[in-house]
Coordinates of C-alpha atoms and ligand atoms in Angstrom, one line a residue:
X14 CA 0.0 0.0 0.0
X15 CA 0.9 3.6 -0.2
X16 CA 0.8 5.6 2.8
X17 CA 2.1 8.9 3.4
X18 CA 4.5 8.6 1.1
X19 CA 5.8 5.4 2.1
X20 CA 5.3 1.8 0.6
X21 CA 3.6 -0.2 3.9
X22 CA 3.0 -3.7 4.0
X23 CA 0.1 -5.5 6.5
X24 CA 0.8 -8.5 8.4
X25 CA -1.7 -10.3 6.2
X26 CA -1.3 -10.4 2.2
X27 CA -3.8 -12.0 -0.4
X28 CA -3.0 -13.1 -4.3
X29 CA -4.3 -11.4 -7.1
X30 CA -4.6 -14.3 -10.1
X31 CA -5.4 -13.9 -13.7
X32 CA -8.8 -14.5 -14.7
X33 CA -7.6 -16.1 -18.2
X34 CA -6.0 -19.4 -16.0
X35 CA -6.3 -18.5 -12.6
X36 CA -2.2 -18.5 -12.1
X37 CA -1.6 -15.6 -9.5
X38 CA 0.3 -13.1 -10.7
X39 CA 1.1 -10.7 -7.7
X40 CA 1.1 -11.0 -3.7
X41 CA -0.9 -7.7 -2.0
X42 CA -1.4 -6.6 1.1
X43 CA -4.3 -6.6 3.0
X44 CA -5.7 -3.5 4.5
X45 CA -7.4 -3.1 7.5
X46 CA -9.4 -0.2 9.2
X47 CA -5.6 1.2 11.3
X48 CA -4.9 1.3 7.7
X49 CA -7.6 3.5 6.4
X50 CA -7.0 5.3 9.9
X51 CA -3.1 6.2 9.1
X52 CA -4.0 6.8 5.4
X53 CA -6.9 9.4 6.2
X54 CA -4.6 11.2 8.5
X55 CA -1.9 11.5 6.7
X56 CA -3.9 12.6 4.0
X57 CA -5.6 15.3 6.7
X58 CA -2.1 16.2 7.6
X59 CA -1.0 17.4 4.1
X60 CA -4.4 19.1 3.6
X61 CA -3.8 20.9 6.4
X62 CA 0.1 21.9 6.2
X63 CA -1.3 23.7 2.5
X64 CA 2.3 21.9 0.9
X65 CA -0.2 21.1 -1.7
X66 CA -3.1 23.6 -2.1
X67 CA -0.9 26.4 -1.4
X68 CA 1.0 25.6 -4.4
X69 CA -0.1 27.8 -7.9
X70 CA -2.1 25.7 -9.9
X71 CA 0.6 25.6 -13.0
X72 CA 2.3 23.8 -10.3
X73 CA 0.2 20.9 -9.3
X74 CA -0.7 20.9 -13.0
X75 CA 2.8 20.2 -13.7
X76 CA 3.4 17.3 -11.2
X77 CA 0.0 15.5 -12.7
X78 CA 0.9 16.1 -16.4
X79 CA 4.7 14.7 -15.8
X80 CA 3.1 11.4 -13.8
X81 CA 1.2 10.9 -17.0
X82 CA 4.6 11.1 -19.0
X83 CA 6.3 8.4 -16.9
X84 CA 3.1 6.4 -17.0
X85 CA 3.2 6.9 -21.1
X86 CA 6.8 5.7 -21.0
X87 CA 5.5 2.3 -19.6
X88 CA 2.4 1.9 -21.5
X89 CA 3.1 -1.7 -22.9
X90 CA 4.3 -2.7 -19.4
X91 CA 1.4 -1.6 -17.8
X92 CA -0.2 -2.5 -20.5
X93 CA 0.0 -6.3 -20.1
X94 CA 0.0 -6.1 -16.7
X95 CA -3.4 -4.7 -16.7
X96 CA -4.3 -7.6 -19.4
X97 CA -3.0 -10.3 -17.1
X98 CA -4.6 -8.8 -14.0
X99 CA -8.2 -8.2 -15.4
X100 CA -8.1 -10.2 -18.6
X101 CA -8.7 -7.4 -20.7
X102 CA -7.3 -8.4 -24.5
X103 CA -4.5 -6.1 -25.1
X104 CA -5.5 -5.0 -28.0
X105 CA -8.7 -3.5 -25.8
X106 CA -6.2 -3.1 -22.6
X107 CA -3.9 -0.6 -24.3
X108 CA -6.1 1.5 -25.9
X109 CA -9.0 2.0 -23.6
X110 CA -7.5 1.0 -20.1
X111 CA -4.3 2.5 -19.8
X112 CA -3.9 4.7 -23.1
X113 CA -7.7 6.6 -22.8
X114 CA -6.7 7.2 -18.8
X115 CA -3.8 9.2 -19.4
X116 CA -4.7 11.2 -22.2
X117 CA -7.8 11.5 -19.9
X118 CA -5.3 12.9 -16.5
X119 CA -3.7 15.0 -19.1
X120 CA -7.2 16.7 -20.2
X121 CA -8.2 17.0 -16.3
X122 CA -5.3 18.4 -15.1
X123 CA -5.3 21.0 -17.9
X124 CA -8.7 22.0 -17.2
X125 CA -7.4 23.7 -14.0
X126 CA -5.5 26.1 -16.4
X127 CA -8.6 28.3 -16.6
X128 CA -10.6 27.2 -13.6
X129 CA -11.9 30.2 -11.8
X130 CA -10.5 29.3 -8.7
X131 CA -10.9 33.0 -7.4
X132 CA -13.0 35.2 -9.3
X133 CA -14.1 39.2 -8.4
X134 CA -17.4 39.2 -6.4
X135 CA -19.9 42.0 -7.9
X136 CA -20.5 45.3 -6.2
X137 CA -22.8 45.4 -2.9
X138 CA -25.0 48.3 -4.2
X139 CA -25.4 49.4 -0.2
X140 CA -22.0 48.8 0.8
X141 CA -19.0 50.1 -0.2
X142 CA -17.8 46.4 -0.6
X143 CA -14.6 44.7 -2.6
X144 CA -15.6 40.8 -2.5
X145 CA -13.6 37.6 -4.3
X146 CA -15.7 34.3 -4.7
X147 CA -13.2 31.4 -4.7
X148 CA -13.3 27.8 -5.5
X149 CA -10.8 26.5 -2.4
X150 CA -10.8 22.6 -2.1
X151 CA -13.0 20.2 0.0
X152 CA -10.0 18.4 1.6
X153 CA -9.9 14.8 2.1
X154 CA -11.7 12.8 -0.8
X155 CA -12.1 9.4 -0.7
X156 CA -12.3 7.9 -4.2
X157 CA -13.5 3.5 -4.8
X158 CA -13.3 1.7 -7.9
X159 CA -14.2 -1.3 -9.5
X160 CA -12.2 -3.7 -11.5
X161 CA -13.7 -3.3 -15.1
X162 CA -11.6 -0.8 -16.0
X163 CA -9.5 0.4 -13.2
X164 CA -7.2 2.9 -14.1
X165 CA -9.4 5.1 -16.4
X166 CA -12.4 5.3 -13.2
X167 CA -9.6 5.8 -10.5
X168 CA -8.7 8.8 -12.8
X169 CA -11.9 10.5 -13.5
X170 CA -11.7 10.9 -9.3
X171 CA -7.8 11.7 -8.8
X172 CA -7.4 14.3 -11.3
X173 CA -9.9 16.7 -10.6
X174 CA -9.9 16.0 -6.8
X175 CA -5.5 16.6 -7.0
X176 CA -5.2 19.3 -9.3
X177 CA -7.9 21.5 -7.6
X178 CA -6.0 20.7 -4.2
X179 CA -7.5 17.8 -2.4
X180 CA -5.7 15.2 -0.9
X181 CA -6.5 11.9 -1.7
X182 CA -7.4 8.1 -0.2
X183 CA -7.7 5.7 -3.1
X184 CA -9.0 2.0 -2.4
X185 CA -9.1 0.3 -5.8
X186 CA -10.3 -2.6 -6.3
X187 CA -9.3 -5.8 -4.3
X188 CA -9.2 -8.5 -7.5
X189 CA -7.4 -5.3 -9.5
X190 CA -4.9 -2.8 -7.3
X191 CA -1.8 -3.1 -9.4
X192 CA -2.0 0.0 -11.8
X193 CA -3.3 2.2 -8.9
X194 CA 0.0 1.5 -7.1
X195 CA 1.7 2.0 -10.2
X196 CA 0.1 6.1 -10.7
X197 CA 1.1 6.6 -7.1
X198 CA 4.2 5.4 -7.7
X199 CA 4.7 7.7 -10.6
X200 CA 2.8 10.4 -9.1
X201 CA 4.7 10.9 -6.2
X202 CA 8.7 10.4 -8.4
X203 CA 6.7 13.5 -10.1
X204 CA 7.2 15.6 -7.3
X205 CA 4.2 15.1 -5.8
X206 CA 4.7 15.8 -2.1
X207 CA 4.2 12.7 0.3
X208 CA 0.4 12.3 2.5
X209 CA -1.0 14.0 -0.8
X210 CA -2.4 10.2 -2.6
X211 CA -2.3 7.5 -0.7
X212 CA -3.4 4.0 -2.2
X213 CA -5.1 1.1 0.6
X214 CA -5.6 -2.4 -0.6
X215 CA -8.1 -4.2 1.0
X216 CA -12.2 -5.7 0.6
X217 CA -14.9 -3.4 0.5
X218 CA -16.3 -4.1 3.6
X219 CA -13.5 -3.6 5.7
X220 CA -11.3 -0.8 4.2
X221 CA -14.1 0.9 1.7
X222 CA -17.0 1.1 4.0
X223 CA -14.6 2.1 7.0
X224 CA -13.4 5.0 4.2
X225 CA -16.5 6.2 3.8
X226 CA -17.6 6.6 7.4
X227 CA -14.5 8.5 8.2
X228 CA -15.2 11.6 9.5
X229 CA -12.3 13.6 8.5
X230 CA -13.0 12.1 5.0
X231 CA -15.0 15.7 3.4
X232 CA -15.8 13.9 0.0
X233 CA -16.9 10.5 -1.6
X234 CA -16.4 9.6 -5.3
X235 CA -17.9 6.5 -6.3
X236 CA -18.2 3.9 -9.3
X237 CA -19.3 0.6 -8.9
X238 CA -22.8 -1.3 -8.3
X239 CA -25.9 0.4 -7.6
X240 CA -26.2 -1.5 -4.2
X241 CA -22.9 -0.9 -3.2
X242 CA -23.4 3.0 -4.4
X243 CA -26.7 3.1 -2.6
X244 CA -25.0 2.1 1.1
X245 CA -22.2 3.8 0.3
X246 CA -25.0 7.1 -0.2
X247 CA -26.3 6.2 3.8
X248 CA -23.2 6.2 4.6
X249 CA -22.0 9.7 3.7
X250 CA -24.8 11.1 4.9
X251 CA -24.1 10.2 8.6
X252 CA -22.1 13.2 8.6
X253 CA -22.9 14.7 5.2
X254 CA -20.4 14.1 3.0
X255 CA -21.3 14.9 -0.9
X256 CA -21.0 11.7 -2.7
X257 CA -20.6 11.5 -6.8
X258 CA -22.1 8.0 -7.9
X259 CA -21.4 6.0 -11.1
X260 CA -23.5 3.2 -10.8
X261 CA -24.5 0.4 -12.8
X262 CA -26.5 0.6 -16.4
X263 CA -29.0 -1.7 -18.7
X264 CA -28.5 0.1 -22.2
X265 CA -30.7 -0.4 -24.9
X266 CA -29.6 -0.3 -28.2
X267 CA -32.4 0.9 -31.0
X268 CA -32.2 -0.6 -34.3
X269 CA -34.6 1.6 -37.1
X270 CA -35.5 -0.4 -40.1
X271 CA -33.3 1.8 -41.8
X272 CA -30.0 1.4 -40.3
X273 CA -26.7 -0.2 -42.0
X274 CA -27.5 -3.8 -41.0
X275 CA -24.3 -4.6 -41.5
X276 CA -22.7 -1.7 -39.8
X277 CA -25.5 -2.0 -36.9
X278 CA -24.5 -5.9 -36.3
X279 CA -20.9 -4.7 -35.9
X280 CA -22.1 -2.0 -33.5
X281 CA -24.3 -3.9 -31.7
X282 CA -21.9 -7.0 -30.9
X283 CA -19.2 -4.1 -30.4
X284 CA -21.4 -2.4 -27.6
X285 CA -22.0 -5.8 -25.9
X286 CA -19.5 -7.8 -26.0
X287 CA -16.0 -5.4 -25.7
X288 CA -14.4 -6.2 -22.1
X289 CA -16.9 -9.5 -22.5
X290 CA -19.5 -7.1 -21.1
X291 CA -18.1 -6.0 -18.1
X292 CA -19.0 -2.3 -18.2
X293 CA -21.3 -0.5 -17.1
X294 CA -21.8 1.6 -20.1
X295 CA -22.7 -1.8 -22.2
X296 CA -25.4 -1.8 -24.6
X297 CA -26.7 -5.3 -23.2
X298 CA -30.7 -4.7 -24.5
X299 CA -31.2 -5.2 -27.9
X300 CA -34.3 -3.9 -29.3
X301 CA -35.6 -5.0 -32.8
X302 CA -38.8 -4.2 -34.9
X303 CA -40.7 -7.2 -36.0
X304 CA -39.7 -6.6 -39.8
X305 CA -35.9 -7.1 -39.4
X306 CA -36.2 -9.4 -36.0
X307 CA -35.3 -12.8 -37.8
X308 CA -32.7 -11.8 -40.2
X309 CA -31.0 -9.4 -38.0
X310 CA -30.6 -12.3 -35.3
X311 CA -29.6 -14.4 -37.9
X312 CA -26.8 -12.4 -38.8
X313 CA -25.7 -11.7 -35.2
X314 CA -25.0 -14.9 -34.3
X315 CA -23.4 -15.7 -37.6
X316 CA -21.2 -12.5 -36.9
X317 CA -20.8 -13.2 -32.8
X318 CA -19.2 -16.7 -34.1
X319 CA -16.8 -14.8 -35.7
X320 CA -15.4 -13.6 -32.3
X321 CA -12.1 -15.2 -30.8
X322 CA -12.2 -16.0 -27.3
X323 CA -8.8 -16.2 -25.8
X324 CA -7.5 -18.2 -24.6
X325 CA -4.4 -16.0 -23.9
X326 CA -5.5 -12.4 -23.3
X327 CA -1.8 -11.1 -24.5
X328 CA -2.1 -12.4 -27.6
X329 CA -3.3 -9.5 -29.9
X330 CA -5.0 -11.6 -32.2
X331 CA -7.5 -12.4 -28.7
X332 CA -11.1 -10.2 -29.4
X333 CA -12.6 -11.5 -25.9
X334 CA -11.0 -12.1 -22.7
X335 CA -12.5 -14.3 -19.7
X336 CA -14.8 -12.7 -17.2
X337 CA -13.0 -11.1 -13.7
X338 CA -13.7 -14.4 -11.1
X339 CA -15.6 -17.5 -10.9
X340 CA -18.4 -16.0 -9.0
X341 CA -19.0 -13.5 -12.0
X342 CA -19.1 -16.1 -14.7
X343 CA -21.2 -18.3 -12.1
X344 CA -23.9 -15.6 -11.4
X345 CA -24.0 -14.6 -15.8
X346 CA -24.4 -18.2 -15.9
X347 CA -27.2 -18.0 -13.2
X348 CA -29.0 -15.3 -15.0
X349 CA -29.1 -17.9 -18.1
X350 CA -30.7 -20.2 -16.2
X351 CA -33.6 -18.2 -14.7
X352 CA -33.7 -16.9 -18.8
X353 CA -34.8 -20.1 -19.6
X354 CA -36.7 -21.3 -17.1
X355 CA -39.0 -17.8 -17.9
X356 CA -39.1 -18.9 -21.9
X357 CA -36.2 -17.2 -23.3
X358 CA -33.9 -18.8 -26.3
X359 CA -30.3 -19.1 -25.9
X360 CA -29.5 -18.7 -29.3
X361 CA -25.6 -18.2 -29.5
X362 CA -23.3 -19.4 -26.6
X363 CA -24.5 -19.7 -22.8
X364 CA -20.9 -22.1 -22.0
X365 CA -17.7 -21.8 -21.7
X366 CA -15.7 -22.8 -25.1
X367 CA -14.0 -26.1 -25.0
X368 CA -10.5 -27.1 -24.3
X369 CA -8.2 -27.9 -21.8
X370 CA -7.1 -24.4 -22.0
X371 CA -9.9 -22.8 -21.0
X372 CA -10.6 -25.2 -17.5
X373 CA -8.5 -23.0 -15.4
X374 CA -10.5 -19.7 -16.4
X375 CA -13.5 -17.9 -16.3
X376 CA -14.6 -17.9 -19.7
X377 CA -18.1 -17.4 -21.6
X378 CA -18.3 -17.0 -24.8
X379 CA -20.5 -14.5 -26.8
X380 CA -24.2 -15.3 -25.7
X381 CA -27.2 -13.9 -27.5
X382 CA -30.5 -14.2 -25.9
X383 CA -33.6 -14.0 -27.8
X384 CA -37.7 -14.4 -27.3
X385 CA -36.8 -12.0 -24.0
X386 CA -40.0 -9.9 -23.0
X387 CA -39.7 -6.9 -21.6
X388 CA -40.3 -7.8 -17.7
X389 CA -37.8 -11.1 -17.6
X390 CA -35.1 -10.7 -15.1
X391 CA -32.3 -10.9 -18.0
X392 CA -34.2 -7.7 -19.7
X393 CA -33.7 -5.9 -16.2
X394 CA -31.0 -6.5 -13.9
X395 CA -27.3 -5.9 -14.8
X396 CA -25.7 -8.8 -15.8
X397 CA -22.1 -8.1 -16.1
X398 CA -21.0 -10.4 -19.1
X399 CA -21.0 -11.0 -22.5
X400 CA -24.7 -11.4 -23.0
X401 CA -26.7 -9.9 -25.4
X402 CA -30.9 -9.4 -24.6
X403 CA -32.9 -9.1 -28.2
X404 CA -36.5 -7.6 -27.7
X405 CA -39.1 -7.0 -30.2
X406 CA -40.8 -3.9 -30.8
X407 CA -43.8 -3.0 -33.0
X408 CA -43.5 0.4 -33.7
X409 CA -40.9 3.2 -32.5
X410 CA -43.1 4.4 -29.2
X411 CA -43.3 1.1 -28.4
X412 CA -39.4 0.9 -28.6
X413 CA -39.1 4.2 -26.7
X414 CA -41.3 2.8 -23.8
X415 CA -39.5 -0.4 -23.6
X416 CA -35.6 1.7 -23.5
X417 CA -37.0 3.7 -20.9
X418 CA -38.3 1.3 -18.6
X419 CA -35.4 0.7 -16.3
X420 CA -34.1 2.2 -13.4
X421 CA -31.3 2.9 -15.1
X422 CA -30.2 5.9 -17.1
X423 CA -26.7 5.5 -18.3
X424 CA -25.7 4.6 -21.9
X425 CA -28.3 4.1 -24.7
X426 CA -28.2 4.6 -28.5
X427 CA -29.9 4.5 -31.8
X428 CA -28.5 2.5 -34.8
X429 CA -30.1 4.7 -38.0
X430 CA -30.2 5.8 -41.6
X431 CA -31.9 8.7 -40.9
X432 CA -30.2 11.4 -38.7
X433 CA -33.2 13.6 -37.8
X434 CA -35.3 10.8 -37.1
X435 CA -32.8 9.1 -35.2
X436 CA -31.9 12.3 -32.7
X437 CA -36.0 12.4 -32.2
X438 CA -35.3 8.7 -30.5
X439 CA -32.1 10.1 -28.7
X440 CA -34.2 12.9 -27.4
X441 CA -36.5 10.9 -26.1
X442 CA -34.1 8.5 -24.3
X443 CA -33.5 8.5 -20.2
X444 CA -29.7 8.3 -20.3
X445 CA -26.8 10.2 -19.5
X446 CA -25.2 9.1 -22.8
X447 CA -27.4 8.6 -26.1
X448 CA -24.6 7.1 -29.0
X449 CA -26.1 7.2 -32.4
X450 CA -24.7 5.2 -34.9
X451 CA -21.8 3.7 -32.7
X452 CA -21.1 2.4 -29.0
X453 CA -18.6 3.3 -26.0
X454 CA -18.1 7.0 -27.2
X455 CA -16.3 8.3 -23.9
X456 CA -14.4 11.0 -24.5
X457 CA -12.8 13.8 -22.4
X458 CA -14.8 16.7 -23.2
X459 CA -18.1 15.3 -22.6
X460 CA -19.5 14.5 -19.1
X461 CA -20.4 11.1 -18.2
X462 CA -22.2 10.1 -15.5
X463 CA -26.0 8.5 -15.3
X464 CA -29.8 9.5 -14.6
X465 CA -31.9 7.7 -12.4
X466 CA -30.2 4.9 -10.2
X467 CA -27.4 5.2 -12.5
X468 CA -25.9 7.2 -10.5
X469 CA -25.1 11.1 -8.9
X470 CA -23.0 13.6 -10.7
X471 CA -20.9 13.2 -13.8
X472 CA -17.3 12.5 -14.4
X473 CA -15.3 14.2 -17.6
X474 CA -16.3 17.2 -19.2
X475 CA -15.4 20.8 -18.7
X476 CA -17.4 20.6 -15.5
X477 CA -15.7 17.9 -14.3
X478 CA -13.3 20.2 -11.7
X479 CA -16.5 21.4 -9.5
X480 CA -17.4 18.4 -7.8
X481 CA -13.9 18.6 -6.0
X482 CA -14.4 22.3 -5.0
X483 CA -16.5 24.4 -2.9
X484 CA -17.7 28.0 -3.0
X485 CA -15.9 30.5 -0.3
X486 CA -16.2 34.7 -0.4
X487 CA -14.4 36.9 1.2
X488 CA -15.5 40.3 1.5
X489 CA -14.0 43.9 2.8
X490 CA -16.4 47.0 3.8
X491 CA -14.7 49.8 2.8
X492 CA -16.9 52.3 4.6
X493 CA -15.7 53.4 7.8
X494 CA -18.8 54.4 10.9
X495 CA -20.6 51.8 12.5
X496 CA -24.0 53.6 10.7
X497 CA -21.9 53.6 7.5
X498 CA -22.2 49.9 7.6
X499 CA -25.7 49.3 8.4
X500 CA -25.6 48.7 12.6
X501 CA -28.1 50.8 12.6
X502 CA -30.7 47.9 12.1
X503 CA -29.6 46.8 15.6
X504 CA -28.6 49.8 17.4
X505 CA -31.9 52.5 17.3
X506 CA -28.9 55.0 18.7
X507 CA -27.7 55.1 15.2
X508 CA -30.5 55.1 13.0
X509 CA -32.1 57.8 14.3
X510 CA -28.7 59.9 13.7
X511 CA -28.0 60.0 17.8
Ligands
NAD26 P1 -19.0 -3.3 -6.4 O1 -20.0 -2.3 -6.1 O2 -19.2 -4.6 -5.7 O3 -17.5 -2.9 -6.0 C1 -17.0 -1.7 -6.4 C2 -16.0 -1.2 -5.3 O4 -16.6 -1.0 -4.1 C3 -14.9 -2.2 -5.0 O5 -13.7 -1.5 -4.8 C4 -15.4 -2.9 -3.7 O6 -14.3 -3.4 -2.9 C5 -16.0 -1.7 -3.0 N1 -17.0 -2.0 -2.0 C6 -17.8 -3.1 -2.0 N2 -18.6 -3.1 -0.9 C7 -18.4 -1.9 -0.3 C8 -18.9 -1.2 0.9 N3 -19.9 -1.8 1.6 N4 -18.4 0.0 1.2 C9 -17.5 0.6 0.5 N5 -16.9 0.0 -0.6 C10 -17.4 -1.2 -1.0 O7 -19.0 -3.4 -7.9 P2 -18.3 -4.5 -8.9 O8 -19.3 -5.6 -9.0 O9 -17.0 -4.8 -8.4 O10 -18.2 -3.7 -10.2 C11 -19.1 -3.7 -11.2 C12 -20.2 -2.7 -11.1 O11 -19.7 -1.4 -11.3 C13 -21.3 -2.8 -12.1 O12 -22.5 -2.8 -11.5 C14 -21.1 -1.7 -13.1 O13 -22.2 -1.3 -13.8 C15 -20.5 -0.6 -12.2 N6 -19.7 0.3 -13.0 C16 -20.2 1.6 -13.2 C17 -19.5 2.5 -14.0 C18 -20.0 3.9 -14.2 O14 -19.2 4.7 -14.6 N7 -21.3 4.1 -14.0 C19 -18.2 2.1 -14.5 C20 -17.8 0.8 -14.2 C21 -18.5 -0.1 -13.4

C-alpha cells in the first residue's frame, strides 16, 4: 500500500490471479481499518500543512501532467499487466484501459489552467464592498473503484480532486490494485509531495465502507454497483459528505429499419461484447422491430461466431477475454438459467468454449438471448458479461417505452439511416449518454455520468473540476462608521442619527 508517502506492507497479504488461468500473478497486502486510519490522517495532515493547495495551480498541473509522461513511458508494461490482472485483451487493454486514462489525466489536469479558482465578487449596491468568490478545495476525498476498467475510473476521481487541491485516499479494487500502485508510484517520483495520494488495498467491507464513514474524510467519489453506491449514499450522509455515484446501467440499443445492417451488427456485438460485457456503459438490450427481427438475429449470431475468445488475453489476435472471477461467470451463468426457465432462447453461446485451456478460467463465450419480454429478469437487472438481450418492438413508441423502462439511465443509442429521425429517439431516451450510430463513445470533453439509479453527478467534461471544490467569499467594507455599515438595524442610537 501507499501511505504517506511510504510503501507499507500489512501483516496479512492475499494473491491477485489472472482470470484467463487462474495462475496468481502478484502478492498484495491486506488493508485493514488502522490502515484506512493512518491513510486518512496522513492525507488530513498534508491538507492541512497547504504543501499542496498552497502551491499555484501551473504547479500541481505540472506534477499531474509529468506522472502521466512516466506512466506513457510504460504503457506496454502496464499495458500487459493490466491484461493479465483483469483479462482485458491487449488490443482492448492498451487503448482504452491504460492509453484513454492518461490522455484523460492529461485533459483534467489541464482544465485547471482556466478554472476560476478566485473570481471578483460584484459590487454590494449598499456597501461600499470589494468581495472575491473562490473555489478552495473540499479536503480529504475518498475515491472507490471497480475492476472493469480500473485505471481510467480511478482517474476520472484523482485528477480533478488533485489538481484542484484535495488530498487523496484511493482503495481500488481488491481483484485489481496493481495499476493504482503504479500512478502513485509515478505520481509521487513526479514531485508530488508525500500524505497527498495515498493507495489502501483491502475488501470493500472492511477498508471501503470504513473509508467512507470516516469523519475527516469531506468527499466520496464512487463507481461501482448500484447496491454498493446506494449504502455507500447512507453512509456519507451520517455526517454529510457529498458523494458522486457512477453506478450500474442496462443500455438499450435501438435498431430503425433503416440502419446499415451490417454496420448495426458490428455495432451492436461491439457495444455488448467489448471487455466481454463488463462495463457498465454496455449496450446489453437489444431492441428490434418485428420486420428485421429474424434476419438481424440471424446475422448476429453468424457475426458473434466470428469472435475469438482467448484463450491467452496477450495475444493481440485475442477479441474476448475471460470474465474477472468465478463468482461473475457463475452468477452470468445463473441469470441464463432463470432466462430459460421464464421462456427465453439461448441462441448463441450460454458455455464456456472447449479445451483444456480454458478449465482454469473464467470464460463465456458471446451469448445472445432472444424471445426475452420486456419484464424477464435478463431484460432488467445488470448482468455483467458478454450477453446480449434481443426484444421485439412494434412500432418506435413502443421501442421508446420499452428503453426507458429501467431504473437505469446511463448509456443508450440508436442505430439509424436517418439522422433527424434518429436524434427524435435520442431525445427521447432516459440516459446520461445517447450514441447514435456507434457504441462506448467516452471522451474527455463530454460528461459522463447517469440519470436515475445510475448514479449522482458526472465524471469528464469541462465541468468535471467542480465536484472537488466548494464556493468560499471573502468580502472587505470599505466604509468606515458603524452607521456607515448598516448597525443601525440593531442599534436605534444610530438610525435615528444619535
Ligand atoms: P461493487 O460495487 O461490488 O464494488 C466496487 C468497489 O466498491 C470495490 O472496490 C469494492 O471493494 C467496493 N465495495 C464493496 N462493498 C463496499 C462497501 N460496503 N463499502 C465501500 N466500498 C465497498 O462493484 P463490482 O461488481 O466490483 O463492479 C461492477 C459494477 O460497477 C457494475 O454494476 C457496473 O455497472 C459498475 N460500474 C459503473 C461504472 C459507471 O461509470 N457508471 C463504471 C464501471 C463499473
Amino acid at each position: 500500500m501507499f501511505i504517506g508517502g511510504e510503501w507499507v506492507d500489512s501483516p496479512e497479504q492475499y494473491t491477485v490471479v489472472s482470470p484467463a488461468d487462474g495462475q496468481p500473478i502478484a502478492t498484495v497486502a491486506k488493508g485493514t481499518p488502522e490502515h484506512v486510519d493512518q491513510a486518512v490522517a496522513a492525507a488530513k495532515a498534508a491538507h492541512d500543512s497547504g504543501v499542496w493547495r498552497s502551491l499555484p495551480p501551473s504547479g500541481r498541473i505540472a506534477v499531474l501532467k509529468d506522472a502521466a509522461g512516466r506512466l506513457g513511458a510504460r504503457l506496454d508494461e502496464l499495458t500487459a499487466l493490466q491484461s493479465r490482472e483483469n483479462g482485458a485483451p491487449v488490443r482492448l487493454a492498451g487503448a482504452f484501459h491504460v492509453g484513454m486514462p492518461l490522455a484523460h489525466l492529461e485533459y483534467l489536469a489541464g482544465l485547471a489552467e482556466d478554472y476560476p479558482f478566485e473570481r471578483p465578487g460584484p459590487s454590494i449596491d449598499y456597501l461600499p464592498t470589494d468581495g472575491v468568490i473562490r473555489r478552495d478545495p473540499i479536503g480529504v476525498c475518498a475515491a472507490i473503484v471497480p475492476w472493469n476498467v480500473p485505471l481510467l475510473l480511478t482517474v476520472w476521481k484523482v485528477a480533478p480532486a488533485l489538481v484542484t487541491g484535495n488530498t487523496m485516499v484511493l482503495k481500488p479494487d481488491e481483484k485489481t490494485p496493481l495499476l493504482a500502485l503504479e500512478l502513485a508510484r509515478e505520481l509521487h517520483a513526479a514531485g508530488l509531495p508525500a500524505g497527498v495520494f495515498n493507495v489502501v488495498t483491502g475488501d470493500g467491507e472492511d477498508v471501503g465502507a470504513h473509508l467512507v464513514r470516516h469523519p475527516d474524510v469531506r468527499k466520496v467519489a464512487f463507481t461501482g454497483s448500484t447496491a454498493v453506491g446506494r449504502e455507500i449514499m447512507r453512509s456519507a450522509a451520517e455526517n454529510l459528505k457529498p458523494a458522486t455515484l457512477e453506478l450500474g446501467g442496462k443500455g438499450p440499443a435501438i435498431v430503425l429499419d433503416d440502419a446499415d445492417v451490417d454496420v448495426a451488427v458490428d455495432g451492436v456485438l461491439y457495444g455488448v461484447m467489448t471487455g466481454s460485457g463488463q462495463a457498465c456503459s454496455s449496450g446489453t438490450r437489444l431492441l428490434l422491430s418485428n420486420s428485421i427481427h429474424d434476419d438481424f438475429v440471424v446475422r448476429l449470431t453468424e457475426r458473434a461466431a466470428t469472435l475469438k475468445v482467448g484463450p491467452d488475453p496477450l495475444d493481440p489476435a485475442t477479441d474476448m477475454g475471460p470474465l474477472i472471477s468465478a463468482e461473475q461467470r457463475d452468477r452470468v451463468l445463473g441469470y441464463l438459467e432463470t432466462a430459460k426457465a421464464n421462456g427465453a432462447t439461448i441462441a448463441a453461446g450460454g458455455s464456456a468454449p472447449e479445451g483444456p485451456e480454458y478449465e482454469a478460467g473464467f470464460w463465456l463465450e458471446p451469448t445472445i438471448v432472444t424471445d426475452v419480454t420486456p419484464d424477464m429478469e435478463i431484460a432488467r437487472e445488470e448482468v455483467f458479461g458478454p450477453v446480449l438481450a434481443v426484444l421485439r418492438y412494434e412500432t418506435l413508441d413502443e421501442a421508446i417505452e420499452i428503453a426507458n423502462d429501467t431504473e437505469y439511465g446511463l448509456t443508450a443509442g440508436v442505430w439509424a439511416g436517418d439522422e433527424t429521425r434518429a436524434k427524435e429517439v435520442a431525445d427521447k431516451l432516459d440516459a446520461g449518454a445517447v450514441w447514435i450510430n456507434n457504441w462506448h463513445v467516452i471522451a474527455s470533453g463530454y460528461p459522463f455520468g447517469g440519470m436515475k439509479q445510475s448514479g449522482i453527478g458526472r465524471e469528464l467534461g469541462p465541468e468535471s473540476l467542480d465536484a472537488y471544490t466548494e464556493s468560499k467569499y471573502i468580502t472587505v467594507d470599505r466604509s468606515s462608521t458603524s452607521a456607515e455599515k448598516g448597525f443601525g438595524l440593531l442599534f436605534g442610537s444610530l438610525a435615528s442619527g444619535a
